[in-house]
XYZ file of C-alpha atoms in Angstrom:
643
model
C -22.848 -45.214 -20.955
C -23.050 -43.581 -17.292
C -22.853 -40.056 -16.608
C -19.225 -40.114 -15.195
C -18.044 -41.818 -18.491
C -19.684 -39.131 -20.382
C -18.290 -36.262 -18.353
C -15.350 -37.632 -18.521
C -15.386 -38.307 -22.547
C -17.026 -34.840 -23.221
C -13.947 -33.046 -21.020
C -11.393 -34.904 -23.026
C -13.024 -33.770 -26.521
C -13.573 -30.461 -25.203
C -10.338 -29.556 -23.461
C -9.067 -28.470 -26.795
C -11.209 -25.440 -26.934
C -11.052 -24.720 -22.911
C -7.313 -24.460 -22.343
C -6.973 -20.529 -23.336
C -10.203 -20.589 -20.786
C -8.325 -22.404 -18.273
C -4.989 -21.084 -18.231
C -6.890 -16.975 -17.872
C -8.683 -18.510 -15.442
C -5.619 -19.835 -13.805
C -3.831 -16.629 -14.385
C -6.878 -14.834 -12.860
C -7.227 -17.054 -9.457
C -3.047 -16.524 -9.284
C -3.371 -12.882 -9.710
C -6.051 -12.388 -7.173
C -4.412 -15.142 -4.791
C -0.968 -13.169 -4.579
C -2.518 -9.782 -4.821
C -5.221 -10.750 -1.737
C -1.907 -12.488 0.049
C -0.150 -8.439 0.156
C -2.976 -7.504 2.478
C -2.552 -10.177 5.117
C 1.289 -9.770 4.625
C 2.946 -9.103 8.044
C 5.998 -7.378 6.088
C 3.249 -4.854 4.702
C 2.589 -3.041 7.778
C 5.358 -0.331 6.975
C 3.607 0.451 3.765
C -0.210 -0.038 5.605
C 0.946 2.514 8.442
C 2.469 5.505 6.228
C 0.662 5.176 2.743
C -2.780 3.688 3.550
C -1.604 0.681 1.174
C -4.138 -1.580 2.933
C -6.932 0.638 1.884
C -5.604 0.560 -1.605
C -5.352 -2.738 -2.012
C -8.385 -3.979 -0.911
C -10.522 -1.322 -3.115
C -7.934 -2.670 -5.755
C -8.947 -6.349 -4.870
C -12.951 -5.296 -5.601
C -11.959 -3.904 -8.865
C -9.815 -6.976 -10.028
C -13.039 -9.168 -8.597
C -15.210 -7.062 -11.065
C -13.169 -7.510 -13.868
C -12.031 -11.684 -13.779
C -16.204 -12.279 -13.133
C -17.498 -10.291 -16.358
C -14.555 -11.879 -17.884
C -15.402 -15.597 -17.039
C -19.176 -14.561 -17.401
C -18.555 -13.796 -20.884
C -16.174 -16.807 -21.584
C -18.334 -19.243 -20.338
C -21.362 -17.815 -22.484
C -19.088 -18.088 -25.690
C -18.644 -21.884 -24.426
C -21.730 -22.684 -24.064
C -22.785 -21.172 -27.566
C -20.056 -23.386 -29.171
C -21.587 -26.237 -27.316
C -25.555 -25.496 -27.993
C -25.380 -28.668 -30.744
C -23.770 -31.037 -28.212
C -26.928 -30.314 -25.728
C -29.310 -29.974 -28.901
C -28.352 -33.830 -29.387
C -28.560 -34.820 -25.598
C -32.137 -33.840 -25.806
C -32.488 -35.713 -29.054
C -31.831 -38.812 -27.439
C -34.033 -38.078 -24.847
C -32.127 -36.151 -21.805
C -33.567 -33.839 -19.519
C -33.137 -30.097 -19.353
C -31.992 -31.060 -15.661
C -29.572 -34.488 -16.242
C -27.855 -31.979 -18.872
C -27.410 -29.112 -16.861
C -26.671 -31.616 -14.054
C -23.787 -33.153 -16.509
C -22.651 -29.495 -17.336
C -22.252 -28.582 -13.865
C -20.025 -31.382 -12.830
C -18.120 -30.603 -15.831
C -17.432 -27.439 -14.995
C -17.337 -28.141 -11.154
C -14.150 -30.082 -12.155
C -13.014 -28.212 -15.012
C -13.185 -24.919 -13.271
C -12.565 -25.845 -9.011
C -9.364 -27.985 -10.689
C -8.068 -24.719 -12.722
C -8.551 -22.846 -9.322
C -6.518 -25.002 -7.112
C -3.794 -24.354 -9.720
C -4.245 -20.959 -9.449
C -3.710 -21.002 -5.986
C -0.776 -22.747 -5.893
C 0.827 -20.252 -8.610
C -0.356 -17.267 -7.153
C 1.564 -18.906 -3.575
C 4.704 -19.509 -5.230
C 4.566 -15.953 -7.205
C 3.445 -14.195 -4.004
C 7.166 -13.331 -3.005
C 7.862 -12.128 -6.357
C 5.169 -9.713 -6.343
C 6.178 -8.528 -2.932
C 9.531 -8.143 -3.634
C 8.217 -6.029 -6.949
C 6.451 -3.832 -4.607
C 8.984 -3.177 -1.898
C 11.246 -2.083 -5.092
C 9.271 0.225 -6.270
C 7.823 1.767 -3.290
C 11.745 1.690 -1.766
C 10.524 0.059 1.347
C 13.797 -1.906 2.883
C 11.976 -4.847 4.195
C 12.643 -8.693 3.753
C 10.180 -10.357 1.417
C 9.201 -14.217 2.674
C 7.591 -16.717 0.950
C 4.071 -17.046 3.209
C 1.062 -18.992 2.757
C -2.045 -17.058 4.211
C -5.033 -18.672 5.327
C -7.200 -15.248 5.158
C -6.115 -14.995 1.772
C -7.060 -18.847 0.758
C -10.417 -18.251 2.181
C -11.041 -14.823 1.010
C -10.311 -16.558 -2.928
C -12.135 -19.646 -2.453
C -15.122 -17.324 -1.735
C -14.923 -14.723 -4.542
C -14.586 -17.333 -7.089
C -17.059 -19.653 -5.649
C -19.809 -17.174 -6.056
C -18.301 -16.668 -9.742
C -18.754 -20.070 -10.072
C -22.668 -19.740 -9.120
C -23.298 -16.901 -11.256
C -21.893 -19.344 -14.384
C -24.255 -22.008 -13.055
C -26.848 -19.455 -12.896
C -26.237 -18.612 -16.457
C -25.657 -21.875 -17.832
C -29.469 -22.759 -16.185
C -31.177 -20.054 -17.740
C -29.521 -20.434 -21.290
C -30.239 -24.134 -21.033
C -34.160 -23.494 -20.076
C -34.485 -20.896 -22.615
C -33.363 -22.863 -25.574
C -35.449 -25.005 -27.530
C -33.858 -27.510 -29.425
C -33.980 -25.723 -33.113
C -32.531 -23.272 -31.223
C -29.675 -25.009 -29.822
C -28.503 -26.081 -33.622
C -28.801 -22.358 -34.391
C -26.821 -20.677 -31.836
C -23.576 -20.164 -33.297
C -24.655 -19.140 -36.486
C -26.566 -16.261 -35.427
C -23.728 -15.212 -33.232
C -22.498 -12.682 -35.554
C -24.670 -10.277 -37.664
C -23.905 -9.981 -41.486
C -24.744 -7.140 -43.539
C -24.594 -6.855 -47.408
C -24.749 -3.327 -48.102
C -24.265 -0.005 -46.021
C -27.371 2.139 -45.740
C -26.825 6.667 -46.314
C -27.449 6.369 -42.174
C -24.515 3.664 -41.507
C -22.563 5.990 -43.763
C -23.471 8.894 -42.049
C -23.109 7.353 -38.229
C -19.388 6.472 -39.173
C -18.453 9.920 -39.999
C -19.963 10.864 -36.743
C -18.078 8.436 -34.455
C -15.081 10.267 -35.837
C -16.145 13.846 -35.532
C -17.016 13.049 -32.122
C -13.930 10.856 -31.210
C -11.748 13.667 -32.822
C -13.769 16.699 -31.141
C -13.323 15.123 -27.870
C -9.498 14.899 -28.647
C -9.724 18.675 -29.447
C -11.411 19.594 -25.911
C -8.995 16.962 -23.800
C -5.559 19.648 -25.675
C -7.698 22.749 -24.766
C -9.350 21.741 -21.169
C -6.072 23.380 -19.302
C -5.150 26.039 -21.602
C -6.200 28.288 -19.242
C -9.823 29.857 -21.204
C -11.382 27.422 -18.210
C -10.962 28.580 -14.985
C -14.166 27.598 -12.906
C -14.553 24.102 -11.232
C -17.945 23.534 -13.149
C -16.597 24.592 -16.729
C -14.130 22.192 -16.373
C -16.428 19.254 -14.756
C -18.974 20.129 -17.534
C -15.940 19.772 -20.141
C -14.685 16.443 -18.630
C -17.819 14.978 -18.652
C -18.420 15.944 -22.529
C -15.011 14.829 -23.550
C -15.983 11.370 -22.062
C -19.399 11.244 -23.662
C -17.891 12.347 -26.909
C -14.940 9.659 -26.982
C -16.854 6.872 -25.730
C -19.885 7.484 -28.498
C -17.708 8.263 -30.921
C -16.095 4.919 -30.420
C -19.095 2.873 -30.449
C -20.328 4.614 -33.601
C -16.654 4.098 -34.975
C -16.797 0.243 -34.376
C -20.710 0.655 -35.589
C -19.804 2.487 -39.147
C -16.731 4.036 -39.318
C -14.744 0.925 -39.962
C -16.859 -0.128 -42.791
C -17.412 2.508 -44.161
C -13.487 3.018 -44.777
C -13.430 -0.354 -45.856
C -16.167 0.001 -48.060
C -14.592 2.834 -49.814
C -11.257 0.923 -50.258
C -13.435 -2.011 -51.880
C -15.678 0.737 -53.997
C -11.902 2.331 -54.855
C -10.986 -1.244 -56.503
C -14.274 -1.641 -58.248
C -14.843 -4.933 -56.564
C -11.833 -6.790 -58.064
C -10.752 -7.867 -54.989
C -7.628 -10.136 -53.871
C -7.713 -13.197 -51.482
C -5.952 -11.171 -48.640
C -8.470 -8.368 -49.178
C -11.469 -10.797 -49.019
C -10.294 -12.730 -46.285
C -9.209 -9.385 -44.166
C -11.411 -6.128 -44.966
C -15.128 -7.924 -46.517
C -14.692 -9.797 -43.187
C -14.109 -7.042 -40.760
C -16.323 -4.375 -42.252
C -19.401 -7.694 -41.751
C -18.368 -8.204 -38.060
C -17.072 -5.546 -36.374
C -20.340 -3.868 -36.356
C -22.016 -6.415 -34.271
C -19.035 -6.479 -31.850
C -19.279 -2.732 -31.667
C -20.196 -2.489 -27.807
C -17.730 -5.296 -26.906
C -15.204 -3.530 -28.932
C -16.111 0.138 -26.986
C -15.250 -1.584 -23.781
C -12.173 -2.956 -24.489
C -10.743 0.201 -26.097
C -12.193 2.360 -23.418
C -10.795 0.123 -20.267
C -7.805 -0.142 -22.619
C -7.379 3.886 -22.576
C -8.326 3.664 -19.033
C -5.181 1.674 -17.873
C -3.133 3.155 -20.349
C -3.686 6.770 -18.978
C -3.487 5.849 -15.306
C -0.581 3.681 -15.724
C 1.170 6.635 -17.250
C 0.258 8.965 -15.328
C 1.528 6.837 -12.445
C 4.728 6.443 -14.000
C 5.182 10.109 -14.863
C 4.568 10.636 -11.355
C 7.390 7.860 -10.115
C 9.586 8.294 -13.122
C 9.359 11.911 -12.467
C 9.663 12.092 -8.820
C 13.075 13.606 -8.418
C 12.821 15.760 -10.776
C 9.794 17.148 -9.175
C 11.522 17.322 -5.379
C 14.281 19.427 -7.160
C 11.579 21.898 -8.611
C 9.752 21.478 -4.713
C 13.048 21.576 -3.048
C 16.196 23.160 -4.841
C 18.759 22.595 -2.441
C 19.820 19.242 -0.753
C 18.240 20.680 2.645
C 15.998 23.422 3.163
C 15.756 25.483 7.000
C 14.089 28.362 7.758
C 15.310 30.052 10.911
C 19.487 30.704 11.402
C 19.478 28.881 14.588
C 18.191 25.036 12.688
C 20.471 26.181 9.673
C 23.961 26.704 12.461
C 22.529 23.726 14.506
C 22.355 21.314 11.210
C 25.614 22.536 9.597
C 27.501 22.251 13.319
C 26.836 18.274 13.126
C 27.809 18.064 9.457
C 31.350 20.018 10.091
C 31.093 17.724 13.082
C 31.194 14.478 11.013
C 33.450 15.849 8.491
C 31.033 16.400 5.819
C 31.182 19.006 3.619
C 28.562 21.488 2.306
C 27.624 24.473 0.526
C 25.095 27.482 1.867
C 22.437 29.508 0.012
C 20.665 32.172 1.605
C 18.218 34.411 0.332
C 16.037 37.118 1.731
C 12.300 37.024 0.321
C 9.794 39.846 0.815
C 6.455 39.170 -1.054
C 4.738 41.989 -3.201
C 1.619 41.758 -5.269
C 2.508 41.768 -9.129
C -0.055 42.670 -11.640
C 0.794 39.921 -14.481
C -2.553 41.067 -17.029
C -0.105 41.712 -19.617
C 1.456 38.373 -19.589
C -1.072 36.186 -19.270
C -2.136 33.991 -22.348
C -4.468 35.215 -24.782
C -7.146 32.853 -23.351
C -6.679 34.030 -19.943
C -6.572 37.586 -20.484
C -9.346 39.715 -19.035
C -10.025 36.935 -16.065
C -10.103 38.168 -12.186
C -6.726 36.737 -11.434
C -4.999 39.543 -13.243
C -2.303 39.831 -9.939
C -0.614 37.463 -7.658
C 1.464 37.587 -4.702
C 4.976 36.264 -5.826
C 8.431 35.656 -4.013
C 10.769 38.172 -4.758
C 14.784 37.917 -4.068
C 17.510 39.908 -4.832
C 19.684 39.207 -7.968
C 22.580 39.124 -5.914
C 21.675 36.324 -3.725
C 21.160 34.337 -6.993
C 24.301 32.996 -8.663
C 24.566 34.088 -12.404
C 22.337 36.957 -12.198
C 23.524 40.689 -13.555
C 19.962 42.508 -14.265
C 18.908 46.219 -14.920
C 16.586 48.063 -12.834
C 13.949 48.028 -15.025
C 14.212 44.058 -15.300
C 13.004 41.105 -14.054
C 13.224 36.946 -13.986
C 10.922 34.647 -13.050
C 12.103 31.500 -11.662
C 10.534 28.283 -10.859
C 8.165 28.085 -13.294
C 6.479 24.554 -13.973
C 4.048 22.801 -16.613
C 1.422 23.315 -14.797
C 1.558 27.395 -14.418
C 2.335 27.627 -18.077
C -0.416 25.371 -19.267
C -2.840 26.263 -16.584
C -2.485 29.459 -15.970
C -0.792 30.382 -19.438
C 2.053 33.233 -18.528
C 4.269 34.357 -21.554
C 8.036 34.457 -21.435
C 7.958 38.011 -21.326
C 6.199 40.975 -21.419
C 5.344 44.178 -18.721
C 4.190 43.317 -15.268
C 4.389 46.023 -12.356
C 5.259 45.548 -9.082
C 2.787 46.697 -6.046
C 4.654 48.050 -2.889
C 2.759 49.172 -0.094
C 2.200 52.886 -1.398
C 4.133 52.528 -4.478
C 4.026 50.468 -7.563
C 7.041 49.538 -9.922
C 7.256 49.115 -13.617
C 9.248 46.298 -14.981
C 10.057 44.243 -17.439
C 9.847 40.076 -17.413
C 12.946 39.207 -19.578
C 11.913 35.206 -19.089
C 11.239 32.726 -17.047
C 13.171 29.882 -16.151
C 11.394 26.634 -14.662
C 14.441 25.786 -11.805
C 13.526 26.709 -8.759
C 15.437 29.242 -6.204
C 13.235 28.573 -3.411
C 11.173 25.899 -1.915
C 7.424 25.473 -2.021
C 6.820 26.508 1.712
C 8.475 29.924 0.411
C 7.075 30.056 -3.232
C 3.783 27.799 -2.768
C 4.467 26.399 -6.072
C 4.262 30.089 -8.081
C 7.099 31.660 -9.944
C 9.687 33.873 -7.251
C 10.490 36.640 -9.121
C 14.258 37.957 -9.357
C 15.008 41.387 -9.424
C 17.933 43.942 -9.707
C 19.109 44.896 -5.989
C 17.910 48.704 -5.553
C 14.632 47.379 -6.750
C 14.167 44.476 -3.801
C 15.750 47.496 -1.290
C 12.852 49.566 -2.227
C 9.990 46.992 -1.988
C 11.377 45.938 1.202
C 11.327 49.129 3.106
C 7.645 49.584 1.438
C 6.430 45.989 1.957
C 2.784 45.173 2.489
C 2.833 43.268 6.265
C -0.489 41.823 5.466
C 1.040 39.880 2.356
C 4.551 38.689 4.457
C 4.544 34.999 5.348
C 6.201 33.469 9.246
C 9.570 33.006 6.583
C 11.484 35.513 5.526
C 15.263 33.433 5.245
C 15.789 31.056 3.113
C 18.758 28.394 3.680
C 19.939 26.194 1.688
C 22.465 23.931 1.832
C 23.933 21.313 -0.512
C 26.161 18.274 0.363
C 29.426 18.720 -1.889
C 29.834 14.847 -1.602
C 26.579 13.340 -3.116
C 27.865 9.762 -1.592
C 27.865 10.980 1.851
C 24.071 12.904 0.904
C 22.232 9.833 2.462
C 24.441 10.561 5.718
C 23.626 13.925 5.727
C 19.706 12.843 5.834
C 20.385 10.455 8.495
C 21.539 13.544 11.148
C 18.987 16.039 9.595
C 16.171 13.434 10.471
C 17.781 12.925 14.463
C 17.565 16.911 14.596
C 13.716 16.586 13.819
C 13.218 20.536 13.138
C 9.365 20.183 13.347
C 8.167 20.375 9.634
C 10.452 23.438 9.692
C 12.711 22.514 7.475
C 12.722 20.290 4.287
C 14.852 17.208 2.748
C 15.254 17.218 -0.878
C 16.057 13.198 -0.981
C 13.089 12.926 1.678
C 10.434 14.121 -0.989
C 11.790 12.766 -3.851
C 11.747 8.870 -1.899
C 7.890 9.813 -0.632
C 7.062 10.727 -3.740
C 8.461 7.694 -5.056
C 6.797 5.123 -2.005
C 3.623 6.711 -2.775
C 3.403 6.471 -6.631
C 4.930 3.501 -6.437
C 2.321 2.015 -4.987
C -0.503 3.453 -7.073
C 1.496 2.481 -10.126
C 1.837 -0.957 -8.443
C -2.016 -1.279 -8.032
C -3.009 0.332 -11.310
C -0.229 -2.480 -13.210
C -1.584 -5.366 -11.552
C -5.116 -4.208 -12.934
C -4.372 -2.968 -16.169
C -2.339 -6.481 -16.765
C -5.496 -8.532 -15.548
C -7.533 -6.578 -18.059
C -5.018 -6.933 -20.766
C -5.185 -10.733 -20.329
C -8.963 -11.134 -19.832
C -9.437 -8.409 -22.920
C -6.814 -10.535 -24.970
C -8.706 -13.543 -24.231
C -12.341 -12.364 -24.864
C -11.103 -11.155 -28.436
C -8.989 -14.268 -28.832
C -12.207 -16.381 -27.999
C -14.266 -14.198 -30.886
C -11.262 -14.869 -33.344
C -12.310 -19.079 -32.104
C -15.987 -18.618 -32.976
C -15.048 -16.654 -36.298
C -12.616 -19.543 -37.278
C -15.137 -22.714 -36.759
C -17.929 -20.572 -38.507
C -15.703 -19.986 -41.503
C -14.224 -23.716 -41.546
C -16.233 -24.442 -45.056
C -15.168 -21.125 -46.502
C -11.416 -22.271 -45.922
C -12.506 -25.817 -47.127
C -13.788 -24.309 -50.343
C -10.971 -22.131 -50.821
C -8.289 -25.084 -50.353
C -10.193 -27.042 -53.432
C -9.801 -24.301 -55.432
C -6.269 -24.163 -55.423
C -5.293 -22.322 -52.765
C -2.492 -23.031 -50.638
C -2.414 -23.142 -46.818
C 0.392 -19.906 -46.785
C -1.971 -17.775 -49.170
C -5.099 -18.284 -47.017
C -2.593 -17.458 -44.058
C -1.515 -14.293 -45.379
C -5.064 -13.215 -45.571
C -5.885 -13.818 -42.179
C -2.667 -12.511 -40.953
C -3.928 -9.644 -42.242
C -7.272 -9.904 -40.709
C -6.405 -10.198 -37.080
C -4.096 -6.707 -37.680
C -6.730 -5.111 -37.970
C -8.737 -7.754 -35.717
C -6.428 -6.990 -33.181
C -4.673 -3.572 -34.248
C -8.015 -1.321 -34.240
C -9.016 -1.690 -30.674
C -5.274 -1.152 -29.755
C -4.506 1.655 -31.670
C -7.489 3.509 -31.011
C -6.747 2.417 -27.196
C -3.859 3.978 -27.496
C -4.508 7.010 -29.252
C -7.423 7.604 -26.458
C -4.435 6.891 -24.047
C -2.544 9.521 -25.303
C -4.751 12.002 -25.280
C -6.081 11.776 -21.848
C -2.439 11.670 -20.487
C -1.556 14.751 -22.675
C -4.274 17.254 -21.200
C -3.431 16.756 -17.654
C 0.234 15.056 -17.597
C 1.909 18.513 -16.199
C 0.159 17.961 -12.639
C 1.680 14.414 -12.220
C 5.620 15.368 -13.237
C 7.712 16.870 -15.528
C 8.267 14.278 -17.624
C 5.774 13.065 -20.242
C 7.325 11.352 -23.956
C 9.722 8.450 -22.164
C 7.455 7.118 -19.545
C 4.355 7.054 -21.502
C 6.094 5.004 -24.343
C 7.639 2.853 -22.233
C 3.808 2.196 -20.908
C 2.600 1.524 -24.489
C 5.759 0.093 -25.946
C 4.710 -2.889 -22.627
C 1.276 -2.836 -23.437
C 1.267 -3.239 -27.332
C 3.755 -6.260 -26.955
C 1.500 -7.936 -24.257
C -1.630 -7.252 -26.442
C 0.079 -8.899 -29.575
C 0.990 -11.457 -27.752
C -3.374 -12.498 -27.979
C -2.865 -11.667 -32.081
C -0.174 -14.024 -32.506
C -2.039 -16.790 -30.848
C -4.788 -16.593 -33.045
C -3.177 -16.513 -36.102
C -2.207 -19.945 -34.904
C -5.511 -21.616 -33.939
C -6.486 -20.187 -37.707
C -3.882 -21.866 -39.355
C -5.155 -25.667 -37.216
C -8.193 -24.616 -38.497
C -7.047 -24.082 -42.350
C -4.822 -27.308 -42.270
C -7.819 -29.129 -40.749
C -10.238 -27.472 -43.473
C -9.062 -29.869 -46.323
């Protein structure tokens, strides 16, 4: 038989157990195609110019190269484990180390440079898609056009030929390294079996989950506001991450059998088929996939967080320009504010005016600050302070006070109560009041506020702080107009002439903000998807591949099981139940990690936090299943094959 014939006959045995391999690689070389195509994109430019998207992508295009070569890197070394006994026999009949890695090469040469031309082409015809995704979230009006780039071509061909040298590389050195005794072997000391737990196994899984669930404890107290210095909070990030990630390796290492363990002590070792099948063969394996396993759920956590946070950011962004920006317009001086509303009276559009006079007092808040914050240096702050009759709705005594515009972030960070005695700090006189509440919608914009609470107060109170105002604490404003379009069809309009006026950075657009904010998280939402997808599919896959190996190594368990009596539907139950957890652990500590991280420091991205979040993990749960499901089904092949 010649060499072609065998490649030829070994690819057509073999293509069974590649074509999860091929299609993720596939996938991979599509992804990285399309995502490499946005940079040479001529329609891009818009986004290149005002959000340094080019920049983005391409440090986003190193990170995705990262994560589809450890992925391959790791596939192909579970291949060539499941194909040790095909090479053990080649040098039974007398092959050389070399003609067999010569034969493997080829193989793959074909195998893999065939998958990639694929990829290509689907990453080209998806490449307009993806564009068209991005314009829509980043509300850039451009025309998206189906265009093949030769940078792009290139730029893949080279990233995933030096992949494909690295696998050579590897497949070289596992092939020289292996004797043939060794080559039978290999599969069947993939996985690491242990009979019994030891005290110290015991004693390692109830650390994993102190540590996992001190680190949760930190991430909920980090902004409470008892941290205030850059390197307490550094120091505490840093620990939180050391915590969660050990704690998940020594969860994978003990924790999970030892709760398993306890469940099978709890039953006395009377046992059921489902409970053999799914927790005597977790708590033996998941300790030897304990680092693997640490990875996946920390990446996991990783793209969960930073997905959500992007979202919060995008879902939350105009929310966020009404807290920035209350009003549909914001001007400073009387002479923008007549110019601007001239043009709009002009064009028959009509409109409402705020105006408020600000004068800006130091107010000693050590009374309302949170009991962690109390006794700290920043014990008084320079706030905003209006009249209550330039604010609509207000009737307060002279001994009273509001706070409006509040946010998250002051109340976490910072850590103000809803009310309590503050005082007031003229130039030569000080004020006693009391804070009634606070209310987090704004009454001035952050050029007047600079994102702190403006503080509302009854009018013979603001008289007497302005005639005894501190000049060294007044800002170049002192007016605030506002003005909002009654017509919110004809607000777009409105933008259009408030643009052409071009006040200088002098005056601020409510719907301006809110569609930067949007452009700009858009894009980093955009970039952190595309990654946190290619990770979900190469993660999915690497477990999916274990759940392979797992399957052919139990093939006589399932063939002993099947004389016995058993039916193919109760052996399926069992494993159903298997990959939950197979499959369920990683995720739902994932997500749980996730959660946490987005929970200490969500308040800084938006103001919203439940919807966005869930609609993240809702997306990522069903994609991960998706890897479950699959496996269930190569199991049952494997179970009707067994008899």
């Amino acid at each position: 038989m010649s060499i072609n014939s065998l490649i030829y006959r070994n690819l057509k045995k073999n293509i069974k157990n590649y074509f999860l391999y091929v299609f993720a690689l596939i996938f991979s070389v599509a992804l990285y195609f399309a995502f490499v195509t946005l940079q040479y994109d001529p329609a891009m430019e818009e986004l290149k110019g005002s959000m340094k998207g080019a920049a983005a992508l391409k440090a986003a295009s190193v990170l995705l190269v990262a994560i589809v070569a450890i992925f391959l890197l790791y596939a192909n070394n579970i291949f060539i484990k499941r194909r040790s006994k095909e090479i053990g026999l080649f040098q039974l009949i007398g092959m050389t180390k070399g003609k067999i890695f010569k034969i493997l090469t080829l193989e793959n040469l074909m195998l893999y440079f065939g998958s990639m031309l694929i990829g290509i082409f689907a990453g080209f015809s998806a490449s307009r898609l993806i564009l068209m995704v991005l314009f829509k979230v980043t509300d850039v009006e451009s025309e998206a056009t189906l265009r093949f780039s030769t940078e792009a071509l290139i730029q893949t061909v080279i990233v995933f030929a030096a992949v494909y040298i690295l696998i050579m590389i590897m497949n070289y050195t596992f092939i020289k390294r292996q004797s043939i005794l060794s080559l039978f072997r290999a599969v069947s000391t993939t996985q690491e079996k242990v009979k019994k737990m030891s005290m110290f196994e015991m004693l390692m899984g109830l650390a994993g989950i102190g540590l996992i669930l001190y680190g949760y404890y930190l991430s909920t107290d980090m902004f409470s506001g008892r941290l205030t210095q850059i390197n307490e909070l550094f120091m505490t990030m840093i620990l939180i991450l050391g915590s969660v990630i050990i704690g998940t390796y020594l969860f994978y290492k003990g924790s999970v059998s030892f709760i398993f363990n306890m469940i099978r002590k709890s039953k006395d070792g009377y046992l059921s088929l489902n409970e053999v099948l799914s927790l005597s063969s977790i708590m033996f394996r998941m300790k030897s996939n304990a680092l693997l396993l640490t990875v996946i759920t920390t990446v996991s956590a990783l793209a969960i967080g930073l997905l959500s946070l992007s979202y919060i950011s995008y879902y939350s962004a105009e929310k966020s320009a009404e807290q920035s920006i209350p009003n549909d317009f914001t001007v400073t001086s009387p002479e923008h504010k007549k110019q601007f509303t001239e043009v709009l009276s002009a064009q028959n559009i009509a409109y409402d005016e705020v105006h408020r006079n600000v004068v800006y007092v130091n107010v000693d808040v050590s009374q309302i600050l949170g009991s962690e914050a109390e006794g700290k240096d920043a014990e008084s702050m320079p706030l905003a302070v209006v009249s209550e009759k330039q604010v609509e709705g207000m009737d307060l005594t002279p001994k009273e006070t509001l706070f409006a515009g509040t946010s998250d972030a002051i109340d976490k960070f910072v850590g103000l109560k809803e009310s309590g005695n503050i005082t007031l700090h003229g130039n030569t006189s000080s004020i006693e009041q009391r804070l009634i509440r606070t209310d987090k919608k704004a009454i001035l914009s952050w050029n007047f506020s600079l994102g702190l609470p403006s503080a509302i107060v009854e009018d013979s109170v603001y008289q007497q702080l302005d005639q005894d105002k501190n000049p060294e604490l007044q800002r170049e404003y002192s007016e605030y107009f506002g003005i909002d379009i009654q017509d919110e069809t004809k607000i777009e309009q409105a933008d259009e002439i408030f643009q052409e006026l071009n006040f200088d950075g002098k005056a601020m657009s409510q719907i301006d903000l809110s569609t930067e904010q949007k452009s700009n998280m858009g894009l980093v939402m955009f970039v952190v998807g595309f990654l946190g997808l290619t990770f979900l599919i190469t993660s999915g896959c690497i477990l999916y591949f274990k759940q392979m190996d797992e399957a052919e190594e139990e093939r006589g368990n399932y063939t002993i099981l099947r004389k016995l009596g058993f039916t193919q539907g109760n052996i399926l139950r069992g494993i159903q139940a298997k990959q939950l957890f197979n499959f369920g652990i990683p995720l739902i500590v994932g997500l749980f990690h996730g959660y946490f991280a987005v929970q200490s420091g969500w308040f800084f991205f938006g103001t919203e936090l439940y919807a966005p979040m869930i609609m993240v993990m809702l997306l990522y749960t069903a994609l991960y299943s998706i890897f479950g499901f699959l496996s269930v089904l190569f199991y049952k092949k494997v179970i009707k094959e067994a008899l």
